[in-house]
Short mmCIF file of C-alpha atoms in Angstrom, two decimals:
data_model
loop_
_atom_site.label_atom_id
_atom_site.label_comp_id
_atom_site.label_asym_id
_atom_site.label_seq_id
_atom_site.Cartn_x
_atom_site.Cartn_y
_atom_site.Cartn_z
CA UNK A 1 135.59 72.69 54.04
CA UNK A 2 134.24 76.05 52.83
CA UNK A 3 131.95 76.94 49.99
CA UNK A 4 134.89 77.94 47.50
CA UNK A 5 136.68 74.83 48.20
CA UNK A 6 133.52 72.75 47.38
CA UNK A 7 133.07 74.62 44.07
CA UNK A 8 136.81 73.74 43.10
CA UNK A 9 136.53 70.13 43.77
CA UNK A 10 133.11 69.77 42.32
CA UNK A 11 134.33 71.70 39.11
CA UNK A 12 137.52 69.37 39.09
CA UNK A 13 135.78 66.23 39.12
CA UNK A 14 133.23 67.13 36.95
CA UNK A 15 135.43 68.24 34.17
CA UNK A 16 137.58 65.04 34.66
CA UNK A 17 134.59 62.86 34.65
CA UNK A 18 133.68 64.69 31.36
CA UNK A 19 137.13 64.02 30.00
CA UNK A 20 136.99 60.33 30.78
CA UNK A 21 133.72 59.86 29.40
CA UNK A 22 134.68 61.15 25.90
CA UNK A 23 131.59 63.14 25.74
CA UNK A 24 132.05 66.78 24.31
CA UNK A 25 129.63 69.42 25.40
CA UNK A 26 129.89 72.09 22.55
CA UNK A 27 126.28 73.23 22.75
CA UNK A 28 126.60 75.04 25.77
CA UNK A 29 128.69 77.80 26.00
CA UNK A 30 131.66 77.64 28.51
CA UNK A 31 130.38 80.36 30.95
CA UNK A 32 126.85 78.79 30.93
CA UNK A 33 128.36 75.13 31.44
CA UNK A 34 130.61 76.74 34.24
CA UNK A 35 127.37 78.30 35.86
CA UNK A 36 125.79 75.09 35.75
CA UNK A 37 128.73 73.42 37.56
CA UNK A 38 128.71 76.00 40.15
CA UNK A 39 124.84 75.57 40.76
CA UNK A 40 125.81 71.74 41.22
CA UNK A 41 128.87 72.80 43.71
CA UNK A 42 126.13 75.03 45.59
CA UNK A 43 123.61 72.00 45.75
CA UNK A 44 126.49 69.81 47.44
CA UNK A 45 127.23 72.67 49.79
CA UNK A 46 123.62 72.69 50.68
CA UNK A 47 123.52 68.75 51.12
CA UNK A 48 126.36 69.04 53.82
CA UNK A 49 124.54 71.60 55.21
CA UNK A 50 121.33 69.94 55.66
CA UNK A 51 123.46 66.51 56.67
CA UNK A 52 125.05 68.50 59.46
CA UNK A 53 122.06 69.98 60.77
CA UNK A 54 120.24 66.64 60.94
CA UNK A 55 123.01 65.04 62.58
CA UNK A 56 123.08 68.04 65.28
CA UNK A 57 119.21 67.77 65.55
CA UNK A 58 119.53 63.98 65.97
CA UNK A 59 122.39 64.40 68.67
CA UNK A 60 120.05 67.06 70.40
CA UNK A 61 116.98 64.66 70.62
CA UNK A 62 119.52 61.68 72.06
CA UNK A 63 120.63 64.19 74.93
CA UNK A 64 117.14 65.19 75.62
CA UNK A 65 115.68 61.38 75.61
CA UNK A 66 118.88 60.76 77.95
CA UNK A 67 117.96 63.56 79.99
CA UNK A 68 114.13 63.00 80.19
CA UNK A 69 114.95 59.25 81.30
CA UNK A 70 116.55 60.11 84.55
CA UNK A 71 113.58 60.87 86.65
CA UNK A 72 113.59 61.96 89.88
CA UNK A 73 113.02 59.41 92.64
CA UNK A 74 113.93 56.50 90.44
CA UNK A 75 116.70 53.99 91.47
CA UNK A 76 120.15 54.31 90.12
CA UNK A 77 123.06 51.45 90.54
CA UNK A 78 125.52 54.72 90.77
CA UNK A 79 126.28 55.75 94.39
CA UNK A 80 124.67 59.10 95.28
CA UNK A 81 126.81 62.21 95.04
CA UNK A 82 127.76 64.47 97.83
CA UNK A 83 125.69 67.47 98.21
CA UNK A 84 128.09 70.05 97.25
CA UNK A 85 128.93 68.47 93.76
CA UNK A 86 125.27 67.74 93.30
CA UNK A 87 124.47 71.50 93.49
CA UNK A 88 126.96 71.87 90.54
CA UNK A 89 125.46 69.41 88.47
CA UNK A 90 122.41 71.85 87.39
CA UNK A 91 120.77 71.20 83.86
CA UNK A 92 122.71 72.65 81.01
CA UNK A 93 121.20 75.06 78.51
CA UNK A 94 122.02 75.94 75.33
CA UNK A 95 122.70 79.72 74.91
CA UNK A 96 124.06 80.28 71.42
CA UNK A 97 125.09 77.83 68.39
CA UNK A 98 127.09 79.32 65.42
CA UNK A 99 129.41 77.98 62.57
CA UNK A 100 132.46 80.02 61.27
CA UNK A 101 131.36 82.01 57.92
CA UNK A 102 131.01 80.01 54.89
CA UNK A 103 132.18 76.82 56.81
CA UNK A 104 130.69 73.45 57.18
CA UNK A 105 131.76 70.55 59.55
CA UNK A 106 132.33 72.98 62.26
CA UNK A 107 129.93 74.16 64.99
CA UNK A 108 130.53 76.33 68.17
CA UNK A 109 128.17 76.21 71.26
CA UNK A 110 128.04 78.23 74.28
CA UNK A 111 125.90 76.83 77.02
CA UNK A 112 125.13 77.75 80.76
CA UNK A 113 128.34 75.89 81.51
CA UNK A 114 130.82 75.83 78.88
CA UNK A 115 131.76 76.81 75.22
CA UNK A 116 132.34 73.74 72.81
CA UNK A 117 133.85 73.38 69.58
CA UNK A 118 132.39 70.47 67.55
CA UNK A 119 134.13 69.19 64.37
CA UNK A 120 132.90 66.96 61.67
CA UNK A 121 130.09 65.75 59.58
CA UNK A 122 129.88 62.11 59.79
CA UNK A 123 132.39 61.62 62.66
CA UNK A 124 132.62 64.20 65.83
CA UNK A 125 135.40 65.45 67.97
CA UNK A 126 134.66 67.55 70.56
CA UNK A 127 136.93 70.32 72.52
CA UNK A 128 135.29 72.52 75.03
CA UNK A 129 136.33 74.92 78.15
CA UNK A 130 134.20 75.35 81.29
CA UNK A 131 132.94 78.66 81.75
CA UNK A 132 134.52 79.01 85.54
CA UNK A 133 137.93 78.51 83.69
CA UNK A 134 137.29 81.50 81.41
CA UNK A 135 139.67 84.48 82.15
CA UNK A 136 139.27 86.95 79.21
CA UNK A 137 138.02 87.18 75.74
CA UNK A 138 139.03 89.42 72.94
CA UNK A 139 137.59 90.05 69.36
CA UNK A 140 140.05 90.62 66.38
CA UNK A 141 138.62 91.86 63.01
CA UNK A 142 140.11 92.82 59.95
CA UNK A 143 138.75 95.61 57.53
CA UNK A 144 137.03 92.82 55.08
CA UNK A 145 135.58 91.11 58.21
CA UNK A 146 134.28 94.29 59.54
CA UNK A 147 132.54 94.77 56.58
CA UNK A 148 131.16 91.31 56.59
CA UNK A 149 130.30 91.64 60.60
CA UNK A 150 132.37 88.31 61.34
CA UNK A 151 135.64 88.29 63.36
CA UNK A 152 137.76 85.96 65.67
CA UNK A 153 136.52 85.60 69.28
CA UNK A 154 139.63 84.61 71.57
CA UNK A 155 139.06 82.91 74.93
CA UNK A 156 141.74 82.99 77.40
CA UNK A 157 141.23 80.32 80.22
CA UNK A 158 142.96 78.50 83.19
CA UNK A 159 142.54 75.14 81.47
CA UNK A 160 146.10 73.63 80.75
CA UNK A 161 144.92 71.83 77.83
CA UNK A 162 143.34 74.87 75.90
CA UNK A 163 144.74 78.12 77.48
CA UNK A 164 143.77 79.94 74.54
CA UNK A 165 140.66 79.13 72.49
CA UNK A 166 139.68 80.70 69.21
CA UNK A 167 136.21 80.82 67.51
CA UNK A 168 137.33 81.79 63.85
CA UNK A 169 134.87 83.56 61.46
CA UNK A 170 131.89 84.13 63.98
CA UNK A 171 129.07 86.33 62.78
CA UNK A 172 128.19 89.06 65.20
CA UNK A 173 131.35 88.48 67.17
CA UNK A 174 131.00 91.73 69.62
CA UNK A 175 127.48 90.32 70.66
CA UNK A 176 128.54 86.85 70.84
CA UNK A 177 131.46 87.72 72.81
CA UNK A 178 129.22 89.59 75.39
CA UNK A 179 127.19 86.57 75.61
CA UNK A 180 130.15 84.68 76.92
CA UNK A 181 131.26 87.17 79.30
CA UNK A 182 127.64 87.39 80.74
CA UNK A 183 127.31 83.54 80.75
CA UNK A 184 131.00 83.06 82.68
CA UNK A 185 129.78 85.91 85.15
CA UNK A 186 126.40 83.98 86.01
CA UNK A 187 128.30 80.51 86.25
CA UNK A 188 130.98 81.79 88.24
CA UNK A 189 128.42 83.45 90.59
CA UNK A 190 126.32 80.29 90.61
CA UNK A 191 129.23 78.44 91.89
CA UNK A 192 130.27 80.78 94.40
CA UNK A 193 133.40 81.97 92.62
CA UNK A 194 134.71 85.57 93.12
CA UNK A 195 136.80 87.69 91.09
CA UNK A 196 140.23 87.77 92.30
CA UNK A 197 143.05 90.01 90.71
CA UNK A 198 146.32 87.67 90.49
CA UNK A 199 149.72 89.39 91.02
#
């Protein structure tokens, strides 16, 4: 939900509640009343923003605690993995995190191993692409988006469930695209995968 939608919902609900209560506001001129309603909507938007940030922080802390609890040398009920697979299970690090311009409830993340799309404020859904599956990236910007320095980054991959993965309205899209390209090259090199032109 973007900022404009939040304003529309809050404005509609405010005037509906005012009409139902039977209270008439005549001492405040209409433009000033609308400014108050807009300020309320901005407050709601900020509250959603804070809720999302808190949820992300809590999620990161939970993952960090889970990773820290797996101390080397401790016994585990799971069987030992073969060495080649274990080499690929290196600790994943967050390289970049962002949201679509003027949007809440959607977050993009680039780690050392994958690109993630996270949706939802309270409930969450995750979609991701392993960097080793990335084939190409491109950036699309319209005139208005260029003025705001936002754009869409399209990732083409060999992932059958997500052959094309688009990050919409990303701030500094050329810089983020380059980060994805560099991270992809490093991950493929780490996995021992080399570029081969497909005929």
